[in-house]
Amino acid sequence: MTDESWAGWYRDRQGSDAVILTTDGQQLRLRARGIDFEGESFDGLTPVAGTPPADGLFALVDGALGDCVLEWDLPLPVLWDESVHQATLSCLLSLRRPDPYLYLELQFGGAAYRSHRAESDFASALATIQRALPPGVRLQTCIACAFSDYFPSPGRGLSGGLACFRGAKDAYRGAAGEGDVLDLWDRRTGFVQEIWSCREYESRPDQGAGTGHRGAFPLELA
């Protein structure tokens, strides 16, 4: 996977600062006020080992960034009329405890498609946007991919807990239900960000085999 970088803003009680978010689809990295943070989820960004202490510059909750707001835009591919088109996804993430929330807005074709104002995770927010899109327009991201699923258990995190089965495509194409995904779990390639997209993307089936544990997208059973 090739790294992508997205320009954005970091805001807290001390002010606003321009930042760069970088990801390879799995690991996130953020540089703010001269300090590097990294993590597998947006609510788990911790100072990189060996960087200067962040005392006083940031509010850290259990070592991770908290009590702040992140805003950024990223290019997001969508499928329309069997062709790939570029849209822009604007993200607003509040990490203010105890109730972090997420808001997404997709700009495509001269229109804006929005999530609810206070979504709990990227999967739900992207599903809300997919439902709002015109017929025949589909997000081309990992959350909508034929080879992704969550571990069969109650709840899920904000981001980054989506398992990719691109290394076991044929086996996952037959997966329908919790038991099938559990049998395949150790064959996962790794975990990916819901807003990531790679060249091996395939559209998720609407029903039956290949819908795994979480079901079709945007209809989710998990």
CSV table of N, CA and C in Angstrom, one decimal, residues 42-170:
chain,number,residue,atom,x,y,z
A,42,PHE,N,-8.5,6.5,14.9
A,42,PHE,CA,-8.4,8.0,15.1
A,42,PHE,C,-8.5,8.4,16.6
A,43,ASP,N,-9.1,7.5,17.4
A,43,ASP,CA,-9.2,7.8,18.8
A,43,ASP,C,-8.1,7.1,19.6
A,44,GLY,N,-7.1,6.6,18.9
A,44,GLY,CA,-6.0,5.9,19.6
A,44,GLY,C,-4.6,6.5,19.2
A,45,LEU,N,-4.6,7.8,18.8
A,45,LEU,CA,-3.3,8.4,18.4
A,45,LEU,C,-2.5,8.8,19.6
A,46,THR,N,-1.3,8.1,19.7
A,46,THR,CA,-0.4,8.4,20.8
A,46,THR,C,0.9,8.9,20.3
A,47,PRO,N,1.7,9.6,21.1
A,47,PRO,CA,3.0,10.1,20.7
A,47,PRO,C,3.9,9.0,20.3
A,48,VAL,N,4.6,9.2,19.1
A,48,VAL,CA,5.5,8.2,18.6
A,48,VAL,C,6.7,8.1,19.6
A,49,ALA,N,7.1,6.8,19.8
A,49,ALA,CA,8.2,6.6,20.7
A,49,ALA,C,9.4,7.3,20.3
A,50,GLY,N,10.1,8.0,21.3
A,50,GLY,CA,11.3,8.8,21.0
A,50,GLY,C,11.0,10.2,20.7
A,51,THR,N,9.7,10.6,20.5
A,51,THR,CA,9.5,12.0,20.3
A,51,THR,C,9.4,12.8,21.6
A,52,PRO,N,9.6,14.1,21.6
A,52,PRO,CA,9.6,14.9,22.8
A,52,PRO,C,8.3,14.7,23.6
A,53,PRO,N,8.3,14.9,24.9
A,53,PRO,CA,7.1,14.8,25.7
A,53,PRO,C,6.1,15.8,25.2
A,54,ALA,N,4.8,15.5,25.3
A,54,ALA,CA,3.7,16.4,24.8
A,54,ALA,C,3.1,17.1,26.0
A,55,ASP,N,3.7,17.1,27.2
A,55,ASP,CA,3.1,17.7,28.3
A,55,ASP,C,2.8,19.2,28.1
A,56,GLY,N,1.5,19.5,28.4
A,56,GLY,CA,1.1,20.9,28.3
A,56,GLY,C,0.6,21.3,26.9
A,57,LEU,N,1.1,20.6,25.9
A,57,LEU,CA,0.7,21.0,24.5
A,57,LEU,C,-0.6,20.4,24.1
A,58,PHE,N,-1.0,19.2,24.7
A,58,PHE,CA,-2.2,18.5,24.3
A,58,PHE,C,-2.8,17.9,25.5
A,59,ALA,N,-4.1,17.6,25.3
A,59,ALA,CA,-4.9,16.9,26.4
A,59,ALA,C,-4.8,15.4,26.0
A,60,LEU,N,-4.1,14.6,26.8
A,60,LEU,CA,-4.0,13.2,26.5
A,60,LEU,C,-4.9,12.4,27.4
A,61,VAL,N,-5.6,11.4,26.9
A,61,VAL,CA,-6.5,10.6,27.7
A,61,VAL,C,-6.0,9.2,27.5
A,62,ASP,N,-5.5,8.6,28.6
A,62,ASP,CA,-4.9,7.3,28.6
A,62,ASP,C,-3.8,7.3,27.5
A,63,GLY,N,-3.0,8.4,27.4
A,63,GLY,CA,-1.9,8.5,26.5
A,63,GLY,C,-2.2,8.9,25.1
A,64,ALA,N,-3.6,8.9,24.7
A,64,ALA,CA,-4.0,9.2,23.4
A,64,ALA,C,-4.6,10.6,23.3
A,65,LEU,N,-4.6,11.2,22.1
A,65,LEU,CA,-5.1,12.5,21.9
A,65,LEU,C,-6.6,12.6,22.3
A,66,GLY,N,-7.0,13.6,23.0
A,66,GLY,CA,-8.4,13.7,23.4
A,66,GLY,C,-8.7,15.2,23.6
A,67,ASP,N,-10.0,15.5,23.9
A,67,ASP,CA,-10.4,16.9,24.1
A,67,ASP,C,-10.0,17.8,23.0
A,68,CYS,N,-10.2,17.4,21.8
A,68,CYS,CA,-9.8,18.1,20.6
A,68,CYS,C,-10.8,17.8,19.4
A,69,VAL,N,-10.6,18.6,18.4
A,69,VAL,CA,-11.4,18.3,17.1
A,69,VAL,C,-10.4,18.2,16.0
A,70,LEU,N,-10.6,17.2,15.1
A,70,LEU,CA,-9.8,17.1,13.9
A,70,LEU,C,-10.7,17.3,12.7
A,71,GLU,N,-10.3,18.1,11.7
A,71,GLU,CA,-11.0,18.3,10.5
A,71,GLU,C,-10.0,18.1,9.3
A,72,TRP,N,-10.5,17.3,8.3
A,72,TRP,CA,-9.7,17.1,7.1
A,72,TRP,C,-10.5,16.7,5.9
A,73,ASP,N,-10.0,16.9,4.7
A,73,ASP,CA,-10.6,16.4,3.5
A,73,ASP,C,-9.8,15.4,2.8
A,74,LEU,N,-10.4,14.4,2.1
A,74,LEU,CA,-9.6,13.4,1.4
A,74,LEU,C,-10.4,13.1,0.1
A,75,PRO,N,-9.6,12.7,-0.9
A,75,PRO,CA,-10.2,12.3,-2.2
A,75,PRO,C,-10.8,10.9,-2.0
A,76,LEU,N,-12.0,10.6,-2.4
A,76,LEU,CA,-12.7,9.3,-2.2
A,76,LEU,C,-13.2,8.9,-3.5
A,77,PRO,N,-12.8,7.7,-4.0
A,77,PRO,CA,-13.4,7.2,-5.3
A,77,PRO,C,-14.8,6.7,-5.1
A,78,VAL,N,-15.6,6.9,-6.1
A,78,VAL,CA,-17.0,6.4,-6.2
A,78,VAL,C,-17.2,5.7,-7.5
A,79,LEU,N,-18.0,4.7,-7.6
A,79,LEU,CA,-18.3,4.0,-8.8
A,79,LEU,C,-19.7,4.5,-9.4
A,80,TRP,N,-19.7,4.9,-10.6
A,80,TRP,CA,-20.9,5.4,-11.2
A,80,TRP,C,-20.9,5.1,-12.7
A,81,ASP,N,-21.9,4.4,-13.2
A,81,ASP,CA,-22.0,4.0,-14.6
A,81,ASP,C,-20.7,3.2,-15.0
A,82,GLU,N,-20.4,2.3,-14.0
A,82,GLU,CA,-19.3,1.4,-14.2
A,82,GLU,C,-17.9,2.1,-14.4
A,83,SER,N,-17.8,3.3,-14.0
A,83,SER,CA,-16.6,4.1,-14.1
A,83,SER,C,-16.3,4.6,-12.7
A,84,VAL,N,-14.9,4.8,-12.5
A,84,VAL,CA,-14.5,5.4,-11.2
A,84,VAL,C,-14.4,6.9,-11.3
A,85,HIS,N,-15.1,7.6,-10.4
A,85,HIS,CA,-15.0,9.1,-10.3
A,85,HIS,C,-14.5,9.5,-9.0
A,86,GLN,N,-13.9,10.7,-8.9
A,86,GLN,CA,-13.4,11.2,-7.7
A,86,GLN,C,-14.4,12.1,-7.0
A,87,ALA,N,-14.6,11.9,-5.7
A,87,ALA,CA,-15.4,12.7,-4.9
A,87,ALA,C,-14.5,13.2,-3.8
A,88,THR,N,-15.0,14.1,-2.9
A,88,THR,CA,-14.2,14.6,-1.8
A,88,THR,C,-15.0,14.4,-0.5
A,89,LEU,N,-14.3,13.7,0.5
A,89,LEU,CA,-15.0,13.5,1.7
A,89,LEU,C,-14.4,14.4,2.8
A,90,SER,N,-15.3,15.2,3.4
A,90,SER,CA,-14.9,16.1,4.5
A,90,SER,C,-15.3,15.5,5.8
A,91,CYS,N,-14.3,15.4,6.7
A,91,CYS,CA,-14.4,14.7,8.0
A,91,CYS,C,-14.3,15.7,9.1
A,92,LEU,N,-15.2,15.6,10.1
A,92,LEU,CA,-15.1,16.4,11.3
A,92,LEU,C,-15.2,15.4,12.5
A,93,LEU,N,-14.2,15.2,13.3
A,93,LEU,CA,-14.1,14.3,14.4
A,93,LEU,C,-13.9,15.0,15.7
A,94,SER,N,-14.8,14.9,16.6
A,94,SER,CA,-14.6,15.5,17.9
A,94,SER,C,-14.2,14.3,18.8
A,95,LEU,N,-13.0,14.5,19.5
A,95,LEU,CA,-12.5,13.6,20.4
A,95,LEU,C,-12.7,14.0,21.9
A,96,ARG,N,-13.7,14.9,22.0
A,96,ARG,CA,-14.0,15.4,23.4
A,96,ARG,C,-14.7,14.4,24.2
A,97,ARG,N,-14.2,14.0,25.3
A,97,ARG,CA,-14.8,12.9,26.1
A,97,ARG,C,-15.9,13.5,27.0
A,98,PRO,N,-16.9,12.7,27.4
A,98,PRO,CA,-16.9,11.3,27.2
A,98,PRO,C,-17.6,10.8,26.0
A,99,ASP,N,-18.0,11.7,25.1
A,99,ASP,CA,-18.8,11.3,24.0
A,99,ASP,C,-18.2,11.8,22.7
A,100,PRO,N,-17.2,11.2,22.1
A,100,PRO,CA,-16.7,11.6,20.8
A,100,PRO,C,-17.7,11.4,19.8
A,101,TYR,N,-17.7,12.2,18.7
A,101,TYR,CA,-18.6,12.0,17.6
A,101,TYR,C,-18.0,12.4,16.3
A,102,LEU,N,-18.6,11.9,15.2
A,102,LEU,CA,-18.1,12.0,13.9
A,102,LEU,C,-19.1,12.6,12.9
A,103,TYR,N,-18.7,13.4,12.0
A,103,TYR,CA,-19.6,13.9,11.0
A,103,TYR,C,-18.9,13.9,9.6
A,104,LEU,N,-19.5,13.3,8.6
A,104,LEU,CA,-18.9,13.2,7.3
A,104,LEU,C,-19.8,13.8,6.2
A,105,GLU,N,-19.2,14.4,5.2
A,105,GLU,CA,-19.9,15.0,4.1
A,105,GLU,C,-19.2,14.7,2.8
A,106,LEU,N,-19.9,14.0,1.9
A,106,LEU,CA,-19.3,13.7,0.6
A,106,LEU,C,-19.8,14.7,-0.5
A,107,GLN,N,-18.8,15.3,-1.2
A,107,GLN,CA,-19.2,16.2,-2.3
A,107,GLN,C,-18.9,15.5,-3.6
A,108,PHE,N,-20.0,15.3,-4.3
A,108,PHE,CA,-19.9,14.5,-5.6
A,108,PHE,C,-21.0,15.0,-6.6
A,109,GLY,N,-20.5,15.3,-7.8
A,109,GLY,CA,-21.5,15.7,-8.8
A,109,GLY,C,-22.2,16.9,-8.5
A,110,GLY,N,-21.6,17.9,-7.8
A,110,GLY,CA,-22.3,19.2,-7.5
A,110,GLY,C,-23.2,19.1,-6.4
A,111,ALA,N,-23.3,18.0,-5.7
A,111,ALA,CA,-24.2,17.8,-4.5
A,111,ALA,C,-23.4,17.4,-3.3
A,112,ALA,N,-24.0,17.5,-2.1
A,112,ALA,CA,-23.4,17.1,-0.9
A,112,ALA,C,-24.3,16.0,-0.2
A,113,TYR,N,-23.6,15.0,0.2
A,113,TYR,CA,-24.3,13.9,0.8
A,113,TYR,C,-23.7,13.7,2.2
A,114,ARG,N,-24.6,13.8,3.2
A,114,ARG,CA,-24.1,13.9,4.6
A,114,ARG,C,-24.5,12.7,5.5
A,115,SER,N,-23.6,12.5,6.5
A,115,SER,CA,-24.0,11.5,7.5
A,115,SER,C,-24.8,12.3,8.6
A,116,HIS,N,-25.3,11.5,9.6
A,116,HIS,CA,-25.9,12.2,10.7
A,116,HIS,C,-24.9,13.1,11.4
A,117,ARG,N,-25.3,14.0,12.2
A,117,ARG,CA,-24.4,15.0,12.8
A,117,ARG,C,-23.5,14.3,13.9
A,118,ALA,N,-24.0,13.3,14.5
A,118,ALA,CA,-23.2,12.7,15.6
A,118,ALA,C,-23.1,11.2,15.5
A,119,GLU,N,-22.4,10.7,14.5
A,119,GLU,CA,-22.2,9.3,14.3
A,119,GLU,C,-21.2,8.8,15.3
A,120,SER,N,-21.3,7.5,15.6
A,120,SER,CA,-20.4,6.9,16.6
A,120,SER,C,-19.1,6.2,15.9
A,121,ASP,N,-19.2,6.0,14.6
A,121,ASP,CA,-18.0,5.3,14.0
A,121,ASP,C,-18.1,5.6,12.5
A,122,PHE,N,-16.9,5.3,11.8
A,122,PHE,CA,-16.9,5.6,10.4
A,122,PHE,C,-17.8,4.6,9.6
A,123,ALA,N,-17.9,3.4,10.0
A,123,ALA,CA,-18.8,2.4,9.3
A,123,ALA,C,-20.2,3.0,9.2
A,124,SER,N,-20.7,3.4,10.3
A,124,SER,CA,-22.1,3.9,10.4
A,124,SER,C,-22.3,5.2,9.5
A,125,ALA,N,-21.3,6.1,9.6
A,125,ALA,CA,-21.3,7.3,8.9
A,125,ALA,C,-21.3,7.1,7.4
A,126,LEU,N,-20.4,6.2,7.0
A,126,LEU,CA,-20.3,5.9,5.5
A,126,LEU,C,-21.6,5.2,5.0
A,127,ALA,N,-22.2,4.3,5.9
A,127,ALA,CA,-23.4,3.7,5.5
A,127,ALA,C,-24.5,4.7,5.3
A,128,THR,N,-24.6,5.7,6.2
A,128,THR,CA,-25.6,6.8,6.0
A,128,THR,C,-25.4,7.5,4.7
A,129,ILE,N,-24.2,7.8,4.4
A,129,ILE,CA,-23.9,8.5,3.1
A,129,ILE,C,-24.3,7.6,1.9
A,130,GLN,N,-24.0,6.3,2.0
A,130,GLN,CA,-24.3,5.4,0.9
A,130,GLN,C,-25.8,5.4,0.6
A,131,ARG,N,-26.6,5.4,1.7
A,131,ARG,CA,-28.0,5.3,1.6
A,131,ARG,C,-28.6,6.6,0.9
A,132,ALA,N,-27.8,7.7,1.1
A,132,ALA,CA,-28.3,9.0,0.5
A,132,ALA,C,-27.9,9.2,-1.0
A,133,LEU,N,-26.9,8.4,-1.4
A,133,LEU,CA,-26.4,8.6,-2.8
A,133,LEU,C,-27.5,8.1,-3.8
A,134,PRO,N,-27.4,8.7,-5.0
A,134,PRO,CA,-28.4,8.3,-6.1
A,134,PRO,C,-28.2,6.8,-6.4
A,135,PRO,N,-29.2,6.2,-7.0
A,135,PRO,CA,-29.1,4.8,-7.4
A,135,PRO,C,-28.0,4.6,-8.4
A,136,GLY,N,-27.2,3.6,-8.3
A,136,GLY,CA,-26.1,3.3,-9.2
A,136,GLY,C,-24.8,4.0,-8.8
A,137,VAL,N,-24.8,4.8,-7.8
A,137,VAL,CA,-23.5,5.4,-7.3
A,137,VAL,C,-23.1,4.6,-6.0
A,138,ARG,N,-21.9,4.1,-6.0
A,138,ARG,CA,-21.4,3.4,-4.8
A,138,ARG,C,-20.1,3.9,-4.3
A,139,LEU,N,-19.9,3.9,-3.1
A,139,LEU,CA,-18.5,4.2,-2.5
A,139,LEU,C,-17.6,3.1,-2.9
A,140,GLN,N,-16.4,3.5,-3.2
A,140,GLN,CA,-15.3,2.5,-3.5
A,140,GLN,C,-14.3,2.6,-2.4
A,141,THR,N,-14.7,2.1,-1.2
A,141,THR,CA,-13.8,2.1,0.0
A,141,THR,C,-13.9,0.8,0.6
A,142,CYS,N,-13.0,0.6,1.6
A,142,CYS,CA,-12.9,-0.7,2.3
A,142,CYS,C,-14.2,-1.1,2.9
A,143,ILE,N,-14.9,-0.2,3.5
A,143,ILE,CA,-16.2,-0.6,4.1
A,143,ILE,C,-17.2,-1.1,3.2
A,144,ALA,N,-17.1,-0.8,1.9
A,144,ALA,CA,-18.0,-1.3,0.9
A,144,ALA,C,-17.5,-2.4,0.1
A,145,CYS,N,-16.3,-2.9,0.4
A,145,CYS,CA,-15.6,-3.9,-0.4
A,145,CYS,C,-16.1,-5.3,-0.1
A,146,ALA,N,-16.0,-6.1,-1.1
A,146,ALA,CA,-16.5,-7.5,-1.0
A,146,ALA,C,-15.6,-8.4,-0.1
A,147,PHE,N,-14.4,-7.9,0.4
A,147,PHE,CA,-13.5,-8.7,1.1
A,147,PHE,C,-13.3,-8.2,2.5
A,148,SER,N,-14.2,-7.4,3.1
A,148,SER,CA,-14.0,-6.9,4.4
A,148,SER,C,-15.1,-7.3,5.4
A,149,ASP,N,-14.7,-7.4,6.7
A,149,ASP,CA,-15.7,-7.7,7.7
A,149,ASP,C,-15.2,-7.4,9.1
A,150,TYR,N,-16.1,-7.4,10.0
A,150,TYR,CA,-15.7,-7.2,11.4
A,150,TYR,C,-15.8,-8.5,12.2
A,151,PHE,N,-15.0,-8.5,13.3
A,151,PHE,CA,-15.1,-9.7,14.1
A,151,PHE,C,-16.5,-9.9,14.7
A,152,PRO,N,-17.0,-11.1,14.6
A,152,PRO,CA,-18.4,-11.3,15.1
A,152,PRO,C,-18.5,-11.1,16.7
A,153,SER,N,-18.7,-9.9,17.1
A,153,SER,CA,-18.9,-9.6,18.5
A,153,SER,C,-19.7,-8.3,18.6
A,154,PRO,N,-20.3,-8.1,19.7
A,154,PRO,CA,-21.1,-6.8,19.9
A,154,PRO,C,-20.2,-5.6,19.8
A,155,GLY,N,-20.7,-4.6,19.0
A,155,GLY,CA,-20.0,-3.3,19.0
A,155,GLY,C,-18.8,-3.3,18.1
A,156,ARG,N,-18.3,-2.1,17.8
A,156,ARG,CA,-17.0,-2.0,17.1
A,156,ARG,C,-16.5,-0.6,17.4
A,157,GLY,N,-15.2,-0.4,17.1
A,157,GLY,CA,-14.5,0.8,17.4
A,157,GLY,C,-14.8,1.9,16.4
A,158,LEU,N,-14.2,3.1,16.7
A,158,LEU,CA,-14.4,4.2,15.9
A,158,LEU,C,-13.9,4.0,14.5
A,159,SER,N,-12.7,3.4,14.3
A,159,SER,CA,-12.1,3.1,13.0
A,159,SER,C,-11.0,2.1,13.2
A,160,GLY,N,-10.6,1.5,12.0
A,160,GLY,CA,-9.4,0.7,11.9
A,160,GLY,C,-9.6,-0.8,12.4
A,161,GLY,N,-10.8,-1.2,12.8
A,161,GLY,CA,-11.0,-2.6,13.2
A,161,GLY,C,-11.6,-3.4,12.1
A,162,LEU,N,-11.6,-3.0,10.9
A,162,LEU,CA,-12.2,-3.7,9.7
A,162,LEU,C,-11.2,-4.7,9.2
A,163,ALA,N,-11.5,-5.9,9.2
A,163,ALA,CA,-10.5,-7.0,8.7
A,163,ALA,C,-10.6,-7.1,7.2
A,164,CYS,N,-9.5,-7.2,6.5
A,164,CYS,CA,-9.4,-7.4,5.1
A,164,CYS,C,-9.1,-8.9,4.8
A,165,PHE,N,-9.8,-9.4,3.8
A,165,PHE,CA,-9.6,-10.8,3.4
A,165,PHE,C,-9.2,-10.9,2.0
A,166,ARG,N,-8.5,-9.9,1.5
A,166,ARG,CA,-8.0,-10.0,0.1
A,166,ARG,C,-7.1,-11.1,-0.2
A,167,GLY,N,-6.4,-11.7,0.9
A,167,GLY,CA,-5.6,-12.8,0.7
A,167,GLY,C,-6.3,-14.1,0.7
A,168,ALA,N,-7.6,-14.1,0.9
A,168,ALA,CA,-8.5,-15.3,0.9
A,168,ALA,C,-9.8,-15.0,0.2
A,169,LYS,N,-9.7,-14.4,-1.0
A,169,LYS,CA,-10.8,-13.9,-1.7
A,169,LYS,C,-11.8,-15.0,-2.0
A,170,ASP,N,-11.4,-16.1,-2.6
A,170,ASP,CA,-12.3,-17.2,-3.0
A,170,ASP,C,-13.0,-17.8,-1.8
